[in-house]
CSV table of C-alpha atoms in Angstrom, one decimal:
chain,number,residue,atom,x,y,z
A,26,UNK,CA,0.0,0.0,0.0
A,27,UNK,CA,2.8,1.9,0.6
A,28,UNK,CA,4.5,1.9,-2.8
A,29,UNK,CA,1.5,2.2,-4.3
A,30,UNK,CA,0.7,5.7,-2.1
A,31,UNK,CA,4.4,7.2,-2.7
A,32,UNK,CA,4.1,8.1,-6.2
A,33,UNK,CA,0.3,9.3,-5.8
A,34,UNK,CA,1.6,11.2,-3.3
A,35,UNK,CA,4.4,13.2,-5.2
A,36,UNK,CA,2.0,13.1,-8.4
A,37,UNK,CA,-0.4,15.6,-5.9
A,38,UNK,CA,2.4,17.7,-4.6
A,39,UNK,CA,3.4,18.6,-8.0
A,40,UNK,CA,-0.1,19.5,-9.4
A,41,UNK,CA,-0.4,21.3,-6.2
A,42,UNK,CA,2.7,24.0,-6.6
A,43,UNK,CA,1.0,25.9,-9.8
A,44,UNK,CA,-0.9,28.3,-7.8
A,45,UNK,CA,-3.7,28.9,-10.7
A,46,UNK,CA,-6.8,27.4,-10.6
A,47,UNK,CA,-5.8,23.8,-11.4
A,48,UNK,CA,-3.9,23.5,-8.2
A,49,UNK,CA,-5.6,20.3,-6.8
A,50,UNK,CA,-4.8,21.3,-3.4
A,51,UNK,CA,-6.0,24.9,-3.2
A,52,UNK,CA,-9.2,23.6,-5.0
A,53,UNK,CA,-9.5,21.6,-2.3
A,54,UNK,CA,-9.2,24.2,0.4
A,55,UNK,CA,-6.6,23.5,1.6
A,56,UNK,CA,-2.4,25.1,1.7
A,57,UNK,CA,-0.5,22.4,0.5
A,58,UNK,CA,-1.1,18.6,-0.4
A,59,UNK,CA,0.8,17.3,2.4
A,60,UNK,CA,-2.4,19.2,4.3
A,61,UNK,CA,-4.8,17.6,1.6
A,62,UNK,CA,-2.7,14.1,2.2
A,63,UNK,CA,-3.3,14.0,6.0
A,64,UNK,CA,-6.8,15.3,5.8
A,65,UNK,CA,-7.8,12.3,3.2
A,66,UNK,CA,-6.0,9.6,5.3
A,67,UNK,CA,-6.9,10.2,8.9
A,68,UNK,CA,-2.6,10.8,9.3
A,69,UNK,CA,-0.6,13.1,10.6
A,70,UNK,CA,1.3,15.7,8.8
A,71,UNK,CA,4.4,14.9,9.2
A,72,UNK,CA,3.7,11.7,7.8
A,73,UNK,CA,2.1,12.9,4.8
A,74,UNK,CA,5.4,15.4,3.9
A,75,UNK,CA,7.1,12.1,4.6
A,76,UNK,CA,5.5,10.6,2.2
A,77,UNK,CA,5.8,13.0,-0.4
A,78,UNK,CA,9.4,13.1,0.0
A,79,UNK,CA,10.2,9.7,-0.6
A,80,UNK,CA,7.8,9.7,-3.8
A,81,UNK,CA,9.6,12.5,-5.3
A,82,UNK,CA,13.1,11.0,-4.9
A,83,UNK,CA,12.0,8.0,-6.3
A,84,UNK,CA,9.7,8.9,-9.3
A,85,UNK,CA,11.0,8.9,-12.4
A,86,UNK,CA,11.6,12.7,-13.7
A,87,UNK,CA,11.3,15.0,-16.9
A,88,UNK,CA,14.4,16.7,-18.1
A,89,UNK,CA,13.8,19.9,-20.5
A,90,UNK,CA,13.9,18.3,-23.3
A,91,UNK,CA,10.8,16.3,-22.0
A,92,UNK,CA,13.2,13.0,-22.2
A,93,UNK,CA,12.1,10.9,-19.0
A,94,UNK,CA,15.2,10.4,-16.8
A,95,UNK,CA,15.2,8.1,-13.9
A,96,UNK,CA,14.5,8.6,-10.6
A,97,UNK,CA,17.2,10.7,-8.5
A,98,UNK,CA,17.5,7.3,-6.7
A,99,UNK,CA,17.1,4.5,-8.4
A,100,UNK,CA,18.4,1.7,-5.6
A,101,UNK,CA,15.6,3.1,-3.4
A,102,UNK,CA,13.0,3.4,-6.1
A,103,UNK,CA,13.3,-0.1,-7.1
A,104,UNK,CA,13.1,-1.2,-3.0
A,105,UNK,CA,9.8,1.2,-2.1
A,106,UNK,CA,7.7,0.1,-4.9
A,107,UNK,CA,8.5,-3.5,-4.8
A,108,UNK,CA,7.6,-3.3,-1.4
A,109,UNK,CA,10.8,-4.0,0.3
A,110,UNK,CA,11.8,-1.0,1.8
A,111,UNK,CA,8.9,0.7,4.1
A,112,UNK,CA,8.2,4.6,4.0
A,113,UNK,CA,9.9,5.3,7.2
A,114,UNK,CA,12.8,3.4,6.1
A,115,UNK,CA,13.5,4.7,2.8
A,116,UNK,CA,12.6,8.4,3.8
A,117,UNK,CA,16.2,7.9,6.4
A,118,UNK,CA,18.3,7.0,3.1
A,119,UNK,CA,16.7,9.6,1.2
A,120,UNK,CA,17.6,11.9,3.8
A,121,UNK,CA,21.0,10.5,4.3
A,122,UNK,CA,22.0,10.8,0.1
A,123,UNK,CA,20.4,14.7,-0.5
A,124,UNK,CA,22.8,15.8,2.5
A,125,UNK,CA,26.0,13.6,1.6
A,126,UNK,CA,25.7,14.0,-2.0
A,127,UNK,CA,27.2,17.8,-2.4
A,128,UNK,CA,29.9,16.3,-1.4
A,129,UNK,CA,30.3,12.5,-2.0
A,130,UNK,CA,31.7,10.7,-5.1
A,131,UNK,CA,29.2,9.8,-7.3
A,132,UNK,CA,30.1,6.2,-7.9
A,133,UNK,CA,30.7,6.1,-3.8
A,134,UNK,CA,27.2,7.4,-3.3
A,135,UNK,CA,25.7,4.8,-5.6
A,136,UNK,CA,27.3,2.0,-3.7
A,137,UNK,CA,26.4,3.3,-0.8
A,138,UNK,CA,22.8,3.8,-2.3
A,139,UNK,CA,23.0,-0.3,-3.0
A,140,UNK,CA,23.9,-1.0,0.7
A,141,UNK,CA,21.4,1.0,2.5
A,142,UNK,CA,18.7,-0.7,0.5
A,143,UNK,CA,20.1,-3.9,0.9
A,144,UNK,CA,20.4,-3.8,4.8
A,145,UNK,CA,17.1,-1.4,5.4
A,146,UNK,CA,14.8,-5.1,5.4
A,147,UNK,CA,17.3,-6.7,8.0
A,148,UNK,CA,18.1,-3.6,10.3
A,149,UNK,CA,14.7,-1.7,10.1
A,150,UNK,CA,14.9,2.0,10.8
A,151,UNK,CA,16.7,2.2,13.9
A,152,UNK,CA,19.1,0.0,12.3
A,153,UNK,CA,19.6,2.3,9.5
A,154,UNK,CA,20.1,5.1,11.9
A,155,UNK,CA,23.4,3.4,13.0
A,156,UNK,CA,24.7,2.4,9.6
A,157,UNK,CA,23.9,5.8,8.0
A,158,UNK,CA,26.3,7.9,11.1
A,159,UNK,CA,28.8,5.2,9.8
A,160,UNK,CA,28.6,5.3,6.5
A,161,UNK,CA,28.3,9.6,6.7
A,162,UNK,CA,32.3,9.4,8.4
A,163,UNK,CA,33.0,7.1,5.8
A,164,UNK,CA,31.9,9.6,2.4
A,165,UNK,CA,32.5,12.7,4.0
A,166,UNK,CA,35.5,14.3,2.4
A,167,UNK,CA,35.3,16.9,5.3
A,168,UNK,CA,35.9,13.8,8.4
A,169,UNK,CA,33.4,13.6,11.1
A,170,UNK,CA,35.1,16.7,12.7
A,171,UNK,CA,32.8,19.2,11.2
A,172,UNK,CA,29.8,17.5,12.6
A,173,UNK,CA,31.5,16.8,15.8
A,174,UNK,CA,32.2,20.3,16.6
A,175,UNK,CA,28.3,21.3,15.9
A,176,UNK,CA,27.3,18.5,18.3
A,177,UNK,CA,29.6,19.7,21.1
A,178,UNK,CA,28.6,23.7,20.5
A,179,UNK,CA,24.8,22.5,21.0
A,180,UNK,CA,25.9,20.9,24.2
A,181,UNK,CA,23.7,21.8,27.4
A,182,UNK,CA,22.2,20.8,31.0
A,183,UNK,CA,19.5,22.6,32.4
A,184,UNK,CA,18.3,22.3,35.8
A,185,UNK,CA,15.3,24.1,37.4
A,186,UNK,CA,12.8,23.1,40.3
A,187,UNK,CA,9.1,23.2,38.6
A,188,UNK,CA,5.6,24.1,40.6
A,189,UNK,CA,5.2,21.2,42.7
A,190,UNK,CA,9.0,21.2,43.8
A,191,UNK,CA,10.5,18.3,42.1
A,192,UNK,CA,14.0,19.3,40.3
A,193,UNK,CA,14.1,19.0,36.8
A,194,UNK,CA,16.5,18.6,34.0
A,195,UNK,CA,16.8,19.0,30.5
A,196,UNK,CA,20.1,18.3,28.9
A,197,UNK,CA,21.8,17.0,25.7
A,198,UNK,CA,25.6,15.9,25.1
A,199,UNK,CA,28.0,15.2,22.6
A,200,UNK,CA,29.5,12.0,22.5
A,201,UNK,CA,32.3,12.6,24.2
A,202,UNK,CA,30.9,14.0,26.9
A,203,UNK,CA,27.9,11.7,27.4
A,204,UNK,CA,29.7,8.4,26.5
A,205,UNK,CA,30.9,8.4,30.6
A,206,UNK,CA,27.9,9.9,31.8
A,207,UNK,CA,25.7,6.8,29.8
A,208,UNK,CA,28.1,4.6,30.9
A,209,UNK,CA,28.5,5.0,34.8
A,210,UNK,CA,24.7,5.2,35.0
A,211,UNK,CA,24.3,2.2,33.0
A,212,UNK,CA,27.0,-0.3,35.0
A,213,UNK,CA,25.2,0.9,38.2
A,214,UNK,CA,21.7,0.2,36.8
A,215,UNK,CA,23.0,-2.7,35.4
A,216,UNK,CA,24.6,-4.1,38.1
A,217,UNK,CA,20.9,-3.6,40.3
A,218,UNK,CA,19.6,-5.7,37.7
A,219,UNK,CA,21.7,-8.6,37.6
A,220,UNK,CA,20.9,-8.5,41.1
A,221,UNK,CA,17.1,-8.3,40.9
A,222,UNK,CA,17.5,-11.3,38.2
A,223,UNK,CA,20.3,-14.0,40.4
A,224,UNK,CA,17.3,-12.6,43.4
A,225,UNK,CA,14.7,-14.3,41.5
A,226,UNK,CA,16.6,-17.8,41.0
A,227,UNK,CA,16.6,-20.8,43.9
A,228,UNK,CA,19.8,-20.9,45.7
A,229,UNK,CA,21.7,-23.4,44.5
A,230,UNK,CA,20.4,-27.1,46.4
A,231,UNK,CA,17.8,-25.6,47.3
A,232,UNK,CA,14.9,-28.0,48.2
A,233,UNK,CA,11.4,-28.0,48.6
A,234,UNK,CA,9.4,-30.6,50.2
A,235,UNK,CA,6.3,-31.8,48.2
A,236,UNK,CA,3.2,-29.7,49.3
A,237,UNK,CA,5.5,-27.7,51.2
A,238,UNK,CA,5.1,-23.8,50.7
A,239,UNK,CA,8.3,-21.4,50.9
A,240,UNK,CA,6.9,-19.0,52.9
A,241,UNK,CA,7.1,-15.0,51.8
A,242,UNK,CA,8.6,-16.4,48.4
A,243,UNK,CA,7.1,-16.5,44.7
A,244,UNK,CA,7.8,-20.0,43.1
A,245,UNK,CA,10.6,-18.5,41.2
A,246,UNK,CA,12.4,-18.5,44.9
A,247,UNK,CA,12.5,-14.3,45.3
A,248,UNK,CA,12.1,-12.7,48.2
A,249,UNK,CA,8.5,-9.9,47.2
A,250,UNK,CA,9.2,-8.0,50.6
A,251,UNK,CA,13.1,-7.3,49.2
A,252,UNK,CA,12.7,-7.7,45.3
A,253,UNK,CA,13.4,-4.5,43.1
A,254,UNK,CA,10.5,-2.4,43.0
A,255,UNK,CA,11.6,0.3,41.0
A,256,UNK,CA,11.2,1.4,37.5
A,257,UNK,CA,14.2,1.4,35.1
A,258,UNK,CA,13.6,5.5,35.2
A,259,UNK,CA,13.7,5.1,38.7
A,260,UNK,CA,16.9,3.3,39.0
A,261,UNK,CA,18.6,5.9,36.3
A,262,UNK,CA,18.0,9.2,38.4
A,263,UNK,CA,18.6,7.1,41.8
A,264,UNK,CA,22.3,6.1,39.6
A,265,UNK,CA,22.5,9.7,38.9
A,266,UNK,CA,22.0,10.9,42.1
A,267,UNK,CA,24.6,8.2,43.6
A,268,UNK,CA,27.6,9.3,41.5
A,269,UNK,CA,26.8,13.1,42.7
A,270,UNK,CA,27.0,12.1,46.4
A,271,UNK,CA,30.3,9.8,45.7
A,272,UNK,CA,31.4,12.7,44.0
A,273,UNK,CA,31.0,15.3,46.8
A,274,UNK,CA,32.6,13.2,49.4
A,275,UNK,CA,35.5,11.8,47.4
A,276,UNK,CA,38.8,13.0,49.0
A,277,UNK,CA,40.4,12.8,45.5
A,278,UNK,CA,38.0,14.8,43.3
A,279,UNK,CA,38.0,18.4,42.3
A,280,UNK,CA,38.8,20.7,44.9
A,281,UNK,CA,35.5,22.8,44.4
A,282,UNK,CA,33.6,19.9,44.9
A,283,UNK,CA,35.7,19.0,48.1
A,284,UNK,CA,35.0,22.3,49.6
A,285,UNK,CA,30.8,22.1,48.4
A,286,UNK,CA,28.5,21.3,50.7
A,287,UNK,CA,24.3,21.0,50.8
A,288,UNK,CA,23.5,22.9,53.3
A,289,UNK,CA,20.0,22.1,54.9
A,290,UNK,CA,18.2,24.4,57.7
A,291,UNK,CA,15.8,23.6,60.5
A,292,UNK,CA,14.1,24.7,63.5
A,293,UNK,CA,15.6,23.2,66.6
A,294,UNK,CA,12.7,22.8,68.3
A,295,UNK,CA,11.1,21.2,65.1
A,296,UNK,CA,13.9,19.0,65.2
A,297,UNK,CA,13.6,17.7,68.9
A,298,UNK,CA,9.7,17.0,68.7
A,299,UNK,CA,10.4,15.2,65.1
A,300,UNK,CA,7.6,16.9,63.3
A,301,UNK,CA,7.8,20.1,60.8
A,302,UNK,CA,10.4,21.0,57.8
A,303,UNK,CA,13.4,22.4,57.0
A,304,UNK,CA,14.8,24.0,53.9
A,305,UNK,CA,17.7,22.8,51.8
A,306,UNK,CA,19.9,26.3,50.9
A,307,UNK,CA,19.0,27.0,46.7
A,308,UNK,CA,15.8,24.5,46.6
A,309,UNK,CA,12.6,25.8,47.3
A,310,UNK,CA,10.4,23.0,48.5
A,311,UNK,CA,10.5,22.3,51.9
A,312,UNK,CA,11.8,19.0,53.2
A,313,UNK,CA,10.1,16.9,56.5
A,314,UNK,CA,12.3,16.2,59.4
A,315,UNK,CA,13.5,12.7,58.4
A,316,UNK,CA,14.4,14.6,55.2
A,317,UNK,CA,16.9,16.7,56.9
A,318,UNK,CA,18.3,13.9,59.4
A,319,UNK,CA,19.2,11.9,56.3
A,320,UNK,CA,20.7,14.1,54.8
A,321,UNK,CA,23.1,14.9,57.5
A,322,UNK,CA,24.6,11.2,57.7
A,323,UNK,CA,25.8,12.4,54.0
A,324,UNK,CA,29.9,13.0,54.3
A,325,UNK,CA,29.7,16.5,52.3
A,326,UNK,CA,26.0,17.6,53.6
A,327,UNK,CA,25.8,20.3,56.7
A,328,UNK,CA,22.7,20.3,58.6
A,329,UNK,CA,22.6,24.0,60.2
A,330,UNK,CA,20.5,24.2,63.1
A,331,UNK,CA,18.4,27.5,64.0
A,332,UNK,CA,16.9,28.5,67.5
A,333,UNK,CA,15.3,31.4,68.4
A,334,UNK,CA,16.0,34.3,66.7
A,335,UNK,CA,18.3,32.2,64.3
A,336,UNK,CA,21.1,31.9,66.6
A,337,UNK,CA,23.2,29.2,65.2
A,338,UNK,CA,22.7,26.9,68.6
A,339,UNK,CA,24.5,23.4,67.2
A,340,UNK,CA,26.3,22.0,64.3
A,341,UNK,CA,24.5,18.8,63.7
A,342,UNK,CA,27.2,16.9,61.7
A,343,UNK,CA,30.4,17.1,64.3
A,344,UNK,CA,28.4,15.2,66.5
A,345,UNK,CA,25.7,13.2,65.2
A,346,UNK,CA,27.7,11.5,62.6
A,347,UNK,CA,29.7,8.3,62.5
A,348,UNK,CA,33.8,8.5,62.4
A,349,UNK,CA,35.9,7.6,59.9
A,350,UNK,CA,37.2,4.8,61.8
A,351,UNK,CA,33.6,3.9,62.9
A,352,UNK,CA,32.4,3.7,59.3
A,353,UNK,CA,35.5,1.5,58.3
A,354,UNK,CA,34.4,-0.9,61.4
A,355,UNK,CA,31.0,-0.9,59.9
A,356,UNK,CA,32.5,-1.3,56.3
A,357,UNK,CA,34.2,-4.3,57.2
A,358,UNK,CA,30.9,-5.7,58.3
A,359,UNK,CA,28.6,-5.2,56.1
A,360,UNK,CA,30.5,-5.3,52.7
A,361,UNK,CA,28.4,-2.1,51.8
A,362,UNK,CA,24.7,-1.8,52.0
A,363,UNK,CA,23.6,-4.1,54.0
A,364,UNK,CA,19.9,-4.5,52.7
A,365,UNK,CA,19.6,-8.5,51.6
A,366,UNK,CA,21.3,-9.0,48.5
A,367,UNK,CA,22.5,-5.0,47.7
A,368,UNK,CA,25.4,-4.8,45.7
A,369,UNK,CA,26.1,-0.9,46.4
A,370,UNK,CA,29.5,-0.7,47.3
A,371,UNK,CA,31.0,1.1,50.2
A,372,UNK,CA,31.4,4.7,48.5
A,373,UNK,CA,27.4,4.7,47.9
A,374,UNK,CA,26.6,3.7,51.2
A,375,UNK,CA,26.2,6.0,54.6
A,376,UNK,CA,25.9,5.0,58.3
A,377,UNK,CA,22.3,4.6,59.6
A,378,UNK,CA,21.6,5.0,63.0
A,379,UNK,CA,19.2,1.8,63.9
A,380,UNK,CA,17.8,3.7,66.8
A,381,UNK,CA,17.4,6.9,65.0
A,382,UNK,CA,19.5,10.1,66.5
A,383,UNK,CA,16.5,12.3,67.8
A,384,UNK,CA,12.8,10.4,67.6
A,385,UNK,CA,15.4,7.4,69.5
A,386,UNK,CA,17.9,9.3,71.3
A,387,UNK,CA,20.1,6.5,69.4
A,388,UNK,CA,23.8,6.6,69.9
A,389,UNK,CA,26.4,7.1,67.5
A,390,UNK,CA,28.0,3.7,68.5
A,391,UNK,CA,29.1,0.5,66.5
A,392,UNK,CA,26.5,-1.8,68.1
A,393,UNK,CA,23.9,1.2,66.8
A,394,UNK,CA,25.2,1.4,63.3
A,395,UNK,CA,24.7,0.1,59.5
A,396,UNK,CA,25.7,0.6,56.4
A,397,UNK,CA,23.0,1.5,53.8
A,398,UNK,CA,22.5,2.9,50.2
A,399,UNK,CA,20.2,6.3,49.6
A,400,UNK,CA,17.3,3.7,48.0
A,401,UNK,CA,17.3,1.2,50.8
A,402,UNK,CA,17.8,3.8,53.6
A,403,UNK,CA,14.5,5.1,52.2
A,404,UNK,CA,12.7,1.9,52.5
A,405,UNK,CA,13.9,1.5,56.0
A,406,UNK,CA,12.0,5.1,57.0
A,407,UNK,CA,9.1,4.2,54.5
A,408,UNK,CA,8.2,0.8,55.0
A,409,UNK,CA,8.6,1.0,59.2
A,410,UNK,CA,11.7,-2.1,58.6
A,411,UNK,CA,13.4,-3.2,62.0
A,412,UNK,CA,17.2,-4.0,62.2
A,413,UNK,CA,18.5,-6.1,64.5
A,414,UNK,CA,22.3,-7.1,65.3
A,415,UNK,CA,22.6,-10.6,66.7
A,416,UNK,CA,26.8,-11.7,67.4
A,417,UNK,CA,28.0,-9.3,64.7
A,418,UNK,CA,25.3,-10.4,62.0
A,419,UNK,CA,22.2,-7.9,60.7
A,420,UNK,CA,18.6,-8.9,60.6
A,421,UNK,CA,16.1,-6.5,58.5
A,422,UNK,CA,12.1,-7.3,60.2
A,423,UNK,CA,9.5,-6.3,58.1
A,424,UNK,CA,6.7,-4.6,59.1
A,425,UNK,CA,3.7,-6.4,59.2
A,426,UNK,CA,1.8,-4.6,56.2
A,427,UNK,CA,4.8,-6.4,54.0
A,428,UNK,CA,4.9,-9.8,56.1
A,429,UNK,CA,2.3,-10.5,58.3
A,430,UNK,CA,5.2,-13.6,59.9
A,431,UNK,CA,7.2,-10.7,60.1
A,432,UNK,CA,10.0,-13.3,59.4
A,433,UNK,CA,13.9,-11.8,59.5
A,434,UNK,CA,15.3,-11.8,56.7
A,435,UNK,CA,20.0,-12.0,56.8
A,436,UNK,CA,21.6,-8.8,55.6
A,437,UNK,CA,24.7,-8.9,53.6
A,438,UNK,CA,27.7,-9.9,55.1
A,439,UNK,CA,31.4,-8.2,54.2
A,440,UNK,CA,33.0,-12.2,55.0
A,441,UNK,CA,30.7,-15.5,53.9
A,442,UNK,CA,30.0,-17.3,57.2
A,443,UNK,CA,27.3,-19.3,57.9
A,444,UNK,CA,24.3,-17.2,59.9
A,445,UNK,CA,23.4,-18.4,62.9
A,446,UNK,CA,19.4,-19.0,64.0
A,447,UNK,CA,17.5,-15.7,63.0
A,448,UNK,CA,16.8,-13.8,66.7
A,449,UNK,CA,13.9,-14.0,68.8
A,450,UNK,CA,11.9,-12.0,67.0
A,451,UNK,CA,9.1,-11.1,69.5
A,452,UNK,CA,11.2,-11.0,72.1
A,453,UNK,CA,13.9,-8.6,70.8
A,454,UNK,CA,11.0,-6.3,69.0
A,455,UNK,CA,9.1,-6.0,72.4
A,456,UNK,CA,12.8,-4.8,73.6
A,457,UNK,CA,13.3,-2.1,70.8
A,458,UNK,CA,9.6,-1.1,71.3
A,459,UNK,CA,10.5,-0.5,75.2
């Protein structure tokens, strides 16, 4: 149906460019055939100047003389009305040869004509998106350099915080510069995956007796209360947001960064009681309480504390926070985050309080600490998980919306050991409840 449409198509456009009365679009009422094209079809316009296009470069054509010459290119003609090559396809190697051909060899072009045609039925249009960036470096008398340098002047990142307080961004890069940025978020994304996927297989000799039901687990053997839950958008901007905290507190990277800090600002009173907000210095929205105490177990992040009249009364982070010594303690531990089967390494990991600093009056101690990622730490405050220590091992406890058994489940472990029994579960919660 395509091929057939095509030539139609450019047959319209060029009884529509007259302007006098036999103009078959104007008659119509309407500017251009493209406009009468997606008005007859129930299309879009685009589509319709699509179509157009490729009928023109691949309709045979008048010379002066009124000789008939053949189409501009015949390759593609020969593909689009045999039905071989689809609109969208043939309209990327039409656009491809009008650009290159200024300044191609002809017999080059022509081969290069024959392989686009060839390949458009096995690669289909994304494919030929690839082949014709390739194939561009490879006629171009000029290099790739030319187009390099008007990719890397239209370079940008914009970030702004919208109406209902979430920060936005807008952004493109040249190759160069986003080849590291696409490829640290996608090994850290990656690397959640393959651990949402080995989650999901039974541990090796594992066994189920008949009738038996694993409790808490699908039949594929994964944990629901610990699976991944988020979306693959998700996991980018949590990736994203991960290399900007490693970043900040990296004793090795740029000096600015070294010396940057997010500052965040509360109410002293708010802070003791546990309810209110705070502000983050250059965001707008305001942030809750448990907000701003997570924030401050970031190495880099400065929670400022207000009393009356704004007098600075405390600096949260000299004493709230773990060591450097304490965190390697914890480090050696845990691994890293020590949510069941997190891969985060140390770097994207911060020290929780288990018994949190203020609604807990929890100390800053080893036998009080953990080491979690940004995601899990969230879950932990969201999802109302308990964390136990039992002889140097963790235990997470759901909550009893997400496992009515409330069964323990083992958190990672730095050195494989065999766990010992999971604790007594009602009788240590009715201890951390006292």
């Amino acid at each position: 149906m395509q091929a057939l449409r095509a030539p139609v198509a450019a047959e319209l456009a060029a009884r529509s460019r007259t302007g006098a009365d036999d103009d078959v679009a104007r008659r119509h009422g309407f500017s251009s055939a493209e406009r009468l094209i997606a008005s007859a079809t129930g299309g879009r316009f685009q589509e319709a100047v699509k179509l157009v296009a490729v009928g023109a470069a691949t309709a045979p054509r008048a010379a002066f003389t009124g000789e008939v010459l053949p189409p501009r290119h015949p390759h593609l003609a020969r593909a689009v009305s045999s039905g071989a090559v689809c609109v969208d396809a043939a309209d990327v190697i039409r656009r491809f040869l009008d650009g290159i051909a200024p300044r191609a060899d002809r017999v080059e072009l022509s081969e290069a004509e024959a392989f686009l045609v060839d390949r458009a039925p096995v690669v289909g249009v994304d494919g030929l998106h690839r082949l014709v960036k390739l194939m561009q470096a490879r006629l171009d008398p000029d290099g790739v350099k030319p187009r390099e340098d008007e990719l890397r002047a239209a370079r940008e990142f914009r970030i702004w915080e919208d109406e209902h307080g979430m920060i936005r961004f807008k952004g493109a890069a040249d190759p160069v510069n986003g080849a590291p940025i696409k490829l640290a978020i996608e090994t850290l994304v990656g690397a959640e995956l393959h651990r949402a996927r080995d989650a999901k297989r039974p541990a090796r000799g594992e066994q189920v007796e008949a009738g038996a039901q694993r409790p808490s687990r699908n039949p594929a053997g994964c944990d629901d209360v610990v699976a991944e839950q988020r979306t693959i958008a998700q996991m980018n901007l949590d990736a994203l947001a991960d290399i900007a905290r490693h970043s900040l507190s990296a004793n090795d990277g740029p000096v600015a960064l070294r010396q940057a800090m997010v500052v965040a600002r509360v109410d002293a009173a708010a802070l003791e009681l546990g309810r209110g907000h705070g502000t983050i210095d250059g965001i707008d929205q305001p942030v809750s309480i448990p907000s701003i105490e997570e924030l401050a177990m970031w190495a880099g992040i400065s929670p400022l504390y207000y009393g009356d009249g704004c007098e600075t009364t405390r600096l949260g982070r000299s004493r709230r926070l773990f060591s450097q010594a304490q965190k390697l303690v914890l480090i050696e531990r845990d691994g890293g985050c020590a949510w069941p089967g997190c891969t985060r390494p140390p770097s994207h990991t911060q020290a929780h309080h288990i018994r949190w600093w203020k609604r807990h009056r929890g100390r800053t101690d080893l036998d009080n600490g953990i080491m979690l990622c940004a995601h899990h730490h969230h879950r932990i405050h969201d999802d109302g998980w308990v964390i136990l220590i039992e002889h140097g091992f963790t235990w997470f406890v759901p909550s009893a919306h997400l496992d009515p058994d409330r069964r323990p489940r083992p958190g990672n472990r730095r050195l494989p050991s065999i766990a010992p029994p999971p604790p007594d579960i009602a009788a240590r919660l009715a201890s951390v409840a006292a």
